[in-house]
Amino acid sequence: MTEQVGVVGLGRMGLAMATTLQRAGLEVQGFDIAAAARDRAAAKGIEVADNLAALLADCPIVLASLPDDAAVTALVEGPAGLLDGPAGRLLVDTSTVEPATSRRLAGALEAAGHAMLDAPVSGGPAGAEAGTLTVMVGGSEADLARGQPVFAALARTVVHVGPSGAGAVAKLVNNLLCAAHLLTNGEAMRLAEAAGVPAARVLEAVNAASGRSAVSEVNMPRWILSGAFDSGFTMGLMRKDVRLAAKLIEAAGLEAPLSREVTARWALSAERLADEADFNQIAALPAEEG
Ligand code: NAD
């Protein structure tokens, strides 16, 4: 029998995941602190819970898609949160947060008879809508098996990276690379143009050669050179991810000069690009500002 899935956080990712889960035949309920997000979900046919406690009472599996560590912590430890509700819940946290937060919350939940997987995702709202996300999972085999109906609906690829926190580490490493690739691709395409060849022509060659990446193959043509800048992932969220990656580097005591440069440039971008701007905009900033 399928367990009900409660989706907490009905933003760009959460609402797309909720509709995909429902389309796959799962019973879905959603909740968001913002009334506008709740209304958008209801308009898309998602049953919206009156409050968090009501959702937690009904749903053995809870999928979170929240902006940051504070919101995920509030879901677990806040008033009417998971620790206040009925035991036996599986929290599948798809938010991008610090691995230390994931490990700590997983420990607290386990001690209270719940379970948690850190399960951050890649693929954006389009991937969530299509059910083609990549999920990076930290946690036990048994909990992963219990979450399988959710992952089967949402993902094309599920990588069980390791124990609790390992999924969060993989996501921060991935997004640090993506953040770096946006800067290097922007610079490289400015070089192509400065050397007298249109960026689009050079990109065609690069994407059939060894310099390619997801940024050169997807972001450059789809969102940057097209001028569309409508990926559904914001500067504010990517700046958060880069900050968290920098924190991880510091905690590991690692010497990482290139990552330090990437971190500095993403931090500096706040002077030019608002939190709500598309994250691809950084590739289009003049070099001295990016
Ligand atoms: P979003 O800002 O569009 O949505 C977040 C939603 O959470 C909002 O509707 C907000 O009202 C709600 N919320 C905030 N605090 C809450 C709380 N305490 N309880 C209930 N709801 C709460 O963000 P998003 O782009 O959907 O991203 C969600 C998470 O997924 C983030 O951690 C982000 O880093 C990650 N992520 C985003 C993308 C993307 O392309 N957008 C891709 C991969 C991962």
mmCIF file of C-alpha atoms and ligand atoms in Angstrom:
data_model
loop_
_atom_site.group_PDB
_atom_site.id
_atom_site.type_symbol
_atom_site.label_atom_id
_atom_site.label_comp_id
_atom_site.label_asym_id
_atom_site.label_seq_id
_atom_site.Cartn_x
_atom_site.Cartn_y
_atom_site.Cartn_z
ATOM 1 C CA MET A 1 0.000 0.000 0.000
ATOM 2 C CA THR A 2 1.258 3.467 -0.827
ATOM 3 C CA GLU A 3 1.996 5.742 2.114
ATOM 4 C CA GLN A 4 0.741 9.332 1.959
ATOM 5 C CA VAL A 5 3.449 11.839 1.147
ATOM 6 C CA GLY A 6 3.438 15.282 2.743
ATOM 7 C CA VAL A 7 5.370 17.956 0.861
ATOM 8 C CA VAL A 8 6.559 20.817 3.082
ATOM 9 C CA GLY A 9 7.682 23.859 1.108
ATOM 10 C CA LEU A 10 5.647 24.434 -2.058
ATOM 11 C CA GLY A 11 8.051 26.765 -3.854
ATOM 12 C CA ARG A 12 9.579 26.332 -7.301
ATOM 13 C CA MET A 13 10.903 22.860 -6.508
ATOM 14 C CA GLY A 14 8.397 21.705 -3.900
ATOM 15 C CA LEU A 15 5.287 22.399 -5.957
ATOM 16 C CA ALA A 16 6.789 20.785 -9.057
ATOM 17 C CA MET A 17 7.698 17.691 -6.995
ATOM 18 C CA ALA A 18 4.242 17.557 -5.394
ATOM 19 C CA THR A 19 2.513 17.578 -8.785
ATOM 20 C CA THR A 20 4.894 14.935 -10.148
ATOM 21 C CA LEU A 21 4.310 12.681 -7.132
ATOM 22 C CA GLN A 22 0.561 13.065 -7.533
ATOM 23 C CA ARG A 23 0.749 12.347 -11.263
ATOM 24 C CA ALA A 24 2.661 9.144 -10.440
ATOM 25 C CA GLY A 25 -0.308 7.985 -8.347
ATOM 26 C CA LEU A 26 0.917 8.838 -4.854
ATOM 27 C CA GLU A 27 -1.406 10.469 -2.356
ATOM 28 C CA VAL A 28 -0.018 13.933 -1.736
ATOM 29 C CA GLN A 29 -0.657 16.694 0.771
ATOM 30 C CA GLY A 30 1.264 19.962 0.838
ATOM 31 C CA PHE A 31 2.037 22.761 3.243
ATOM 32 C CA ASP A 32 3.880 26.080 2.983
ATOM 33 C CA ILE A 33 4.127 28.989 5.425
ATOM 34 C CA ALA A 34 3.323 31.431 2.601
ATOM 35 C CA ALA A 35 -0.365 31.786 1.731
ATOM 36 C CA ALA A 36 0.485 32.597 -1.911
ATOM 37 C CA ALA A 37 2.389 29.313 -2.255
ATOM 38 C CA ARG A 38 -0.508 27.388 -0.686
ATOM 39 C CA ASP A 39 -2.932 29.018 -3.138
ATOM 40 C CA ARG A 40 -0.720 28.196 -6.137
ATOM 41 C CA ALA A 41 -0.573 24.556 -4.997
ATOM 42 C CA ALA A 42 -4.333 24.339 -4.482
ATOM 43 C CA ALA A 43 -4.865 25.814 -7.959
ATOM 44 C CA LYS A 44 -2.715 22.966 -9.325
ATOM 45 C CA GLY A 45 -4.903 20.366 -7.626
ATOM 46 C CA ILE A 46 -2.696 19.639 -4.616
ATOM 47 C CA GLU A 47 -4.530 19.042 -1.334
ATOM 48 C CA VAL A 48 -3.191 21.680 1.032
ATOM 49 C CA ALA A 49 -3.106 20.970 4.782
ATOM 50 C CA ASP A 50 -4.453 23.632 7.151
ATOM 51 C CA ASN A 51 -1.247 23.542 9.156
ATOM 52 C CA LEU A 52 1.957 21.567 9.571
ATOM 53 C CA ALA A 53 0.635 19.423 12.438
ATOM 54 C CA ALA A 54 -2.279 18.237 10.289
ATOM 55 C CA LEU A 55 0.073 17.194 7.488
ATOM 56 C CA LEU A 56 2.400 15.371 9.894
ATOM 57 C CA ALA A 57 -0.552 13.540 11.437
ATOM 58 C CA ASP A 58 -1.623 12.189 8.030
ATOM 59 C CA CYS A 59 1.632 11.533 6.219
ATOM 60 C CA PRO A 60 4.140 8.803 7.144
ATOM 61 C CA ILE A 61 6.576 10.159 4.521
ATOM 62 C CA VAL A 62 7.422 13.862 4.640
ATOM 63 C CA LEU A 63 9.334 15.438 1.764
ATOM 64 C CA ALA A 64 10.883 18.826 2.556
ATOM 65 C CA SER A 65 11.852 21.424 -0.053
ATOM 66 C CA LEU A 66 12.845 24.371 2.109
ATOM 67 C CA PRO A 67 15.142 27.337 1.528
ATOM 68 C CA ASP A 68 17.726 26.844 4.266
ATOM 69 C CA ASP A 69 19.006 25.144 7.417
ATOM 70 C CA ALA A 70 16.788 27.251 9.691
ATOM 71 C CA ALA A 71 13.593 26.199 7.907
ATOM 72 C CA VAL A 72 14.512 22.492 7.952
ATOM 73 C CA THR A 73 15.475 22.766 11.627
ATOM 74 C CA ALA A 74 12.102 24.391 12.337
ATOM 75 C CA LEU A 75 10.305 21.549 10.542
ATOM 76 C CA VAL A 76 12.015 19.036 12.825
ATOM 77 C CA GLU A 77 12.433 20.873 16.129
ATOM 78 C CA GLY A 78 10.048 23.829 15.898
ATOM 79 C CA PRO A 79 6.572 24.072 17.401
ATOM 80 C CA ALA A 80 4.263 21.422 15.901
ATOM 81 C CA GLY A 81 7.321 20.010 14.108
ATOM 82 C CA LEU A 82 8.226 16.363 13.508
ATOM 83 C CA LEU A 83 9.518 15.836 17.052
ATOM 84 C CA ASP A 84 6.164 17.021 18.432
ATOM 85 C CA GLY A 85 4.097 14.758 16.172
ATOM 86 C CA PRO A 86 3.383 11.039 15.852
ATOM 87 C CA ALA A 87 6.484 8.800 15.662
ATOM 88 C CA GLY A 88 7.556 6.665 12.719
ATOM 89 C CA ARG A 89 7.860 9.415 10.095
ATOM 90 C CA LEU A 90 10.443 9.278 7.311
ATOM 91 C CA LEU A 91 11.758 12.746 6.463
ATOM 92 C CA VAL A 92 13.174 12.972 2.938
ATOM 93 C CA ASP A 93 14.925 16.326 2.920
ATOM 94 C CA THR A 94 15.562 17.535 -0.623
ATOM 95 C CA SER A 95 16.656 21.007 0.532
ATOM 96 C CA THR A 96 20.281 22.050 0.122
ATOM 97 C CA VAL A 97 21.633 22.433 3.666
ATOM 98 C CA GLU A 98 24.798 21.902 5.693
ATOM 99 C CA PRO A 99 25.781 18.240 6.133
ATOM 100 C CA ALA A 100 26.250 18.907 9.863
ATOM 101 C CA THR A 101 22.616 20.038 10.090
ATOM 102 C CA SER A 102 21.429 16.906 8.279
ATOM 103 C CA ARG A 103 23.454 14.653 10.590
ATOM 104 C CA ARG A 104 22.295 16.403 13.733
ATOM 105 C CA LEU A 105 18.620 16.362 12.770
ATOM 106 C CA ALA A 106 18.831 12.736 11.594
ATOM 107 C CA GLY A 107 20.227 11.804 15.022
ATOM 108 C CA ALA A 108 17.475 13.672 16.878
ATOM 109 C CA LEU A 109 14.778 12.120 14.696
ATOM 110 C CA GLU A 110 16.182 8.616 15.035
ATOM 111 C CA ALA A 111 16.284 8.960 18.831
ATOM 112 C CA ALA A 112 12.563 9.830 18.748
ATOM 113 C CA GLY A 113 11.558 6.873 16.551
ATOM 114 C CA HIS A 114 11.662 8.623 13.178
ATOM 115 C CA ALA A 115 14.037 8.332 10.236
ATOM 116 C CA MET A 116 15.638 10.847 7.895
ATOM 117 C CA LEU A 117 17.409 10.864 4.568
ATOM 118 C CA ASP A 118 19.323 13.876 3.298
ATOM 119 C CA ALA A 119 18.295 13.765 -0.350
ATOM 120 C CA PRO A 120 19.253 16.988 -2.123
ATOM 121 C CA VAL A 121 18.434 17.159 -5.798
ATOM 122 C CA SER A 122 19.803 18.456 -9.078
ATOM 123 C CA GLY A 123 17.831 19.210 -12.206
ATOM 124 C CA GLY A 124 15.839 22.310 -11.248
ATOM 125 C CA PRO A 125 12.098 22.882 -11.498
ATOM 126 C CA ALA A 126 12.090 21.421 -15.030
ATOM 127 C CA GLY A 127 13.601 18.156 -13.751
ATOM 128 C CA ALA A 128 11.163 18.102 -10.832
ATOM 129 C CA GLU A 129 8.256 18.645 -13.216
ATOM 130 C CA ALA A 130 9.428 15.871 -15.545
ATOM 131 C CA GLY A 131 10.460 13.420 -12.814
ATOM 132 C CA THR A 132 14.036 13.351 -14.098
ATOM 133 C CA LEU A 133 15.940 14.727 -11.105
ATOM 134 C CA THR A 134 19.206 13.368 -9.796
ATOM 135 C CA VAL A 135 18.981 12.644 -6.055
ATOM 136 C CA MET A 136 22.045 12.375 -3.817
ATOM 137 C CA VAL A 137 21.118 10.365 -0.751
ATOM 138 C CA GLY A 138 22.674 10.149 2.688
ATOM 139 C CA GLY A 139 21.204 7.623 5.132
ATOM 140 C CA SER A 140 20.545 3.914 5.578
ATOM 141 C CA GLU A 141 19.672 1.322 2.923
ATOM 142 C CA ALA A 142 16.443 0.506 4.763
ATOM 143 C CA ASP A 143 15.251 4.127 4.781
ATOM 144 C CA LEU A 144 16.216 4.494 1.127
ATOM 145 C CA ALA A 145 14.095 1.438 0.327
ATOM 146 C CA ARG A 146 11.148 2.960 2.215
ATOM 147 C CA GLY A 147 11.496 6.194 0.226
ATOM 148 C CA GLN A 148 11.709 4.314 -3.069
ATOM 149 C CA PRO A 149 8.184 5.166 -4.328
ATOM 150 C CA VAL A 150 9.040 8.853 -3.944
ATOM 151 C CA PHE A 151 12.414 8.533 -5.647
ATOM 152 C CA ALA A 152 10.980 6.400 -8.465
ATOM 153 C CA ALA A 153 8.494 9.175 -9.273
ATOM 154 C CA LEU A 154 10.901 12.100 -9.003
ATOM 155 C CA ALA A 155 14.244 10.884 -10.240
ATOM 156 C CA ARG A 156 16.011 9.420 -13.200
ATOM 157 C CA THR A 157 19.117 8.796 -11.091
ATOM 158 C CA VAL A 158 19.408 8.079 -7.370
ATOM 159 C CA VAL A 159 22.925 7.869 -5.966
ATOM 160 C CA HIS A 160 23.197 6.448 -2.452
ATOM 161 C CA VAL A 161 26.311 8.422 -1.564
ATOM 162 C CA GLY A 162 26.754 7.092 1.984
ATOM 163 C CA PRO A 163 25.504 7.509 5.544
ATOM 164 C CA SER A 164 23.650 10.528 6.898
ATOM 165 C CA GLY A 165 25.138 13.812 5.634
ATOM 166 C CA ALA A 166 26.856 12.236 2.600
ATOM 167 C CA GLY A 167 24.103 13.370 0.232
ATOM 168 C CA ALA A 168 24.439 16.937 1.506
ATOM 169 C CA VAL A 169 28.215 16.813 0.993
ATOM 170 C CA ALA A 170 27.761 15.582 -2.596
ATOM 171 C CA LYS A 171 25.272 18.376 -3.329
ATOM 172 C CA LEU A 172 27.586 21.115 -2.019
ATOM 173 C CA VAL A 173 30.510 19.706 -4.008
ATOM 174 C CA ASN A 174 28.299 19.570 -7.116
ATOM 175 C CA ASN A 175 27.065 23.124 -6.708
ATOM 176 C CA LEU A 176 30.557 24.443 -5.984
ATOM 177 C CA LEU A 177 31.576 22.960 -9.343
ATOM 178 C CA CYS A 178 28.516 24.419 -11.070
ATOM 179 C CA ALA A 179 29.222 27.838 -9.504
ATOM 180 C CA ALA A 180 32.821 27.669 -10.743
ATOM 181 C CA HIS A 181 31.770 26.509 -14.211
ATOM 182 C CA LEU A 182 29.441 29.487 -14.577
ATOM 183 C CA LEU A 183 32.366 31.829 -13.914
ATOM 184 C CA THR A 184 34.834 30.004 -16.166
ATOM 185 C CA ASN A 185 32.300 29.581 -18.980
ATOM 186 C CA GLY A 186 31.411 33.276 -18.845
ATOM 187 C CA GLU A 187 35.083 34.197 -19.024
ATOM 188 C CA ALA A 188 35.838 31.658 -21.785
ATOM 189 C CA MET A 189 32.938 32.841 -23.954
ATOM 190 C CA ARG A 190 34.076 36.469 -23.538
ATOM 191 C CA LEU A 191 37.497 35.275 -24.729
ATOM 192 C CA ALA A 192 35.923 33.651 -27.795
ATOM 193 C CA GLU A 193 34.136 36.895 -28.695
ATOM 194 C CA ALA A 194 37.202 39.052 -27.973
ATOM 195 C CA ALA A 195 39.220 36.783 -30.267
ATOM 196 C CA GLY A 196 36.701 37.411 -33.031
ATOM 197 C CA VAL A 197 34.586 34.226 -32.997
ATOM 198 C CA PRO A 198 30.924 34.152 -31.888
ATOM 199 C CA ALA A 199 30.458 32.403 -28.543
ATOM 200 C CA ALA A 200 27.731 30.148 -29.962
ATOM 201 C CA ARG A 201 30.124 28.750 -32.615
ATOM 202 C CA VAL A 202 32.874 28.109 -30.089
ATOM 203 C CA LEU A 203 30.366 26.514 -27.721
ATOM 204 C CA GLU A 204 29.308 24.067 -30.417
ATOM 205 C CA ALA A 205 32.921 22.911 -30.659
ATOM 206 C CA VAL A 206 33.460 22.851 -26.885
ATOM 207 C CA ASN A 207 30.341 20.746 -26.361
ATOM 208 C CA ALA A 208 31.753 18.089 -28.662
ATOM 209 C CA ALA A 209 35.154 18.324 -26.999
ATOM 210 C CA SER A 210 36.912 18.016 -23.648
ATOM 211 C CA GLY A 211 36.018 21.427 -22.180
ATOM 212 C CA ARG A 212 32.314 20.681 -21.908
ATOM 213 C CA SER A 213 30.233 20.573 -18.725
ATOM 214 C CA ALA A 214 26.557 20.795 -17.792
ATOM 215 C CA VAL A 215 26.985 24.578 -17.812
ATOM 216 C CA SER A 216 28.374 24.611 -21.365
ATOM 217 C CA GLU A 217 25.893 22.006 -22.604
ATOM 218 C CA VAL A 218 22.719 23.225 -20.889
ATOM 219 C CA ASN A 219 23.017 26.589 -19.110
ATOM 220 C CA MET A 220 24.959 28.408 -21.820
ATOM 221 C CA PRO A 221 22.621 27.713 -24.759
ATOM 222 C CA ARG A 222 19.334 27.481 -22.823
ATOM 223 C CA TRP A 223 19.546 30.371 -20.376
ATOM 224 C CA ILE A 224 22.633 32.527 -20.990
ATOM 225 C CA LEU A 225 23.305 33.010 -24.728
ATOM 226 C CA SER A 226 19.536 32.951 -25.355
ATOM 227 C CA GLY A 227 19.100 35.759 -22.822
ATOM 228 C CA ALA A 228 16.193 33.842 -21.268
ATOM 229 C CA PHE A 229 17.569 33.654 -17.697
ATOM 230 C CA ASP A 230 14.496 31.735 -16.515
ATOM 231 C CA SER A 231 15.988 28.544 -15.025
ATOM 232 C CA GLY A 232 13.989 28.770 -11.784
ATOM 233 C CA PHE A 233 17.118 28.756 -9.585
ATOM 234 C CA THR A 234 18.076 32.037 -7.973
ATOM 235 C CA MET A 235 21.268 33.934 -7.195
ATOM 236 C CA GLY A 236 20.243 33.960 -3.527
ATOM 237 C CA LEU A 237 20.006 30.176 -3.299
ATOM 238 C CA MET A 238 23.252 29.596 -5.218
ATOM 239 C CA ARG A 239 25.068 32.134 -3.031
ATOM 240 C CA LYS A 240 23.809 30.122 -0.037
ATOM 241 C CA ASP A 241 25.185 26.902 -1.559
ATOM 242 C CA VAL A 242 28.578 28.475 -2.282
ATOM 243 C CA ARG A 243 28.718 29.830 1.287
ATOM 244 C CA LEU A 244 27.930 26.376 2.669
ATOM 245 C CA ALA A 245 30.587 24.791 0.447
ATOM 246 C CA ALA A 246 33.123 27.338 1.721
ATOM 247 C CA LYS A 247 32.155 26.455 5.295
ATOM 248 C CA LEU A 248 32.687 22.789 4.506
ATOM 249 C CA ILE A 249 36.145 23.527 3.080
ATOM 250 C CA GLU A 250 37.017 25.458 6.240
ATOM 251 C CA ALA A 251 35.722 22.724 8.533
ATOM 252 C CA ALA A 252 37.779 20.167 6.592
ATOM 253 C CA GLY A 253 40.908 22.349 6.973
ATOM 254 C CA LEU A 254 41.459 22.121 3.224
ATOM 255 C CA GLU A 255 43.669 24.479 1.210
ATOM 256 C CA ALA A 256 41.474 25.266 -1.820
ATOM 257 C CA PRO A 257 42.594 28.500 -3.515
ATOM 258 C CA LEU A 258 40.393 28.195 -6.603
ATOM 259 C CA SER A 259 37.299 27.572 -4.506
ATOM 260 C CA ARG A 260 38.245 30.594 -2.386
ATOM 261 C CA GLU A 261 38.263 32.723 -5.555
ATOM 262 C CA VAL A 262 34.888 31.293 -6.635
ATOM 263 C CA THR A 263 33.457 31.987 -3.173
ATOM 264 C CA ALA A 264 34.725 35.578 -3.217
ATOM 265 C CA ARG A 265 33.234 36.270 -6.656
ATOM 266 C CA TRP A 266 29.837 34.820 -5.775
ATOM 267 C CA ALA A 267 29.799 36.854 -2.545
ATOM 268 C CA LEU A 268 30.732 40.017 -4.483
ATOM 269 C CA SER A 269 27.946 39.410 -6.991
ATOM 270 C CA ALA A 270 25.428 40.445 -4.307
ATOM 271 C CA GLU A 271 26.328 44.077 -5.095
ATOM 272 C CA ARG A 272 25.092 43.665 -8.676
ATOM 273 C CA LEU A 273 22.581 40.819 -8.755
ATOM 274 C CA ALA A 274 19.579 40.605 -6.442
ATOM 275 C CA ASP A 275 18.744 37.392 -4.594
ATOM 276 C CA GLU A 276 15.754 36.847 -6.893
ATOM 277 C CA ALA A 277 17.816 37.141 -10.113
ATOM 278 C CA ASP A 278 18.443 33.975 -12.130
ATOM 279 C CA PHE A 279 21.704 32.303 -11.049
ATOM 280 C CA ASN A 280 22.923 32.167 -14.638
ATOM 281 C CA GLN A 281 23.227 35.956 -14.652
ATOM 282 C CA ILE A 282 26.648 35.689 -13.024
ATOM 283 C CA ALA A 283 28.098 34.264 -16.263
ATOM 284 C CA ALA A 284 27.058 37.448 -18.063
ATOM 285 C CA LEU A 285 28.635 39.903 -15.598
ATOM 286 C CA PRO A 286 31.694 41.789 -16.819
ATOM 287 C CA ALA A 287 34.849 40.087 -15.527
ATOM 288 C CA GLU A 288 35.714 42.681 -12.888
ATOM 289 C CA GLU A 289 32.266 42.276 -11.302
ATOM 290 C CA GLY A 290 31.716 38.503 -11.584
HETATM 291 P P1 NAD B 1 11.638 28.618 -3.199
HETATM 292 O O1 NAD B 1 12.087 29.839 -2.465
HETATM 293 O O2 NAD B 1 10.989 28.764 -4.527
HETATM 294 O O3 NAD B 1 10.646 27.759 -2.271
HETATM 295 C C1 NAD B 1 10.821 27.563 -0.890
HETATM 296 C C2 NAD B 1 9.429 27.525 -0.261
HETATM 297 O O4 NAD B 1 9.559 27.169 1.126
HETATM 298 C C3 NAD B 1 8.703 28.884 -0.290
HETATM 299 O O5 NAD B 1 7.422 28.724 -0.888
HETATM 300 C C4 NAD B 1 8.599 29.283 1.184
HETATM 301 O O6 NAD B 1 7.427 30.013 1.491
HETATM 302 C C5 NAD B 1 8.606 27.924 1.869
HETATM 303 N N1 NAD B 1 9.009 27.948 3.269
HETATM 304 C C6 NAD B 1 10.016 28.652 3.833
HETATM 305 N N2 NAD B 1 10.105 28.350 5.154
HETATM 306 C C7 NAD B 1 9.126 27.450 5.416
HETATM 307 C C8 NAD B 1 8.716 26.746 6.576
HETATM 308 N N3 NAD B 1 9.348 26.926 7.742
HETATM 309 N N4 NAD B 1 7.668 25.883 6.475
HETATM 310 C C9 NAD B 1 7.018 25.702 5.303
HETATM 311 N N5 NAD B 1 7.375 26.333 4.156
HETATM 312 C C10 NAD B 1 8.413 27.182 4.213
HETATM 313 O O7 NAD B 1 12.946 27.713 -3.302
HETATM 314 P P2 NAD B 1 13.230 26.510 -4.349
HETATM 315 O O8 NAD B 1 13.941 27.071 -5.526
HETATM 316 O O9 NAD B 1 12.004 25.710 -4.525
HETATM 317 O O10 NAD B 1 14.316 25.691 -3.518
HETATM 318 C C11 NAD B 1 13.970 24.866 -2.416
HETATM 319 C C12 NAD B 1 15.222 24.103 -1.966
HETATM 320 O O11 NAD B 1 15.693 23.279 -3.031
HETATM 321 C C13 NAD B 1 16.393 25.020 -1.578
HETATM 322 O O12 NAD B 1 17.091 24.440 -0.489
HETATM 323 C C14 NAD B 1 17.251 25.055 -2.836
HETATM 324 O O13 NAD B 1 18.605 25.339 -2.543
HETATM 325 C C15 NAD B 1 17.043 23.638 -3.347
HETATM 326 N N6 NAD B 1 17.204 23.466 -4.813
HETATM 327 C C16 NAD B 1 16.621 24.347 -5.688
HETATM 328 C C17 NAD B 1 16.771 24.126 -7.062
HETATM 329 C C18 NAD B 1 16.170 25.054 -8.093
HETATM 330 O O14 NAD B 1 16.538 24.952 -9.268
HETATM 331 N N7 NAD B 1 15.256 25.958 -7.734
HETATM 332 C C19 NAD B 1 17.494 23.017 -7.517
HETATM 333 C C20 NAD B 1 18.028 22.127 -6.594
HETATM 334 C C21 NAD B 1 17.888 22.358 -5.242
#
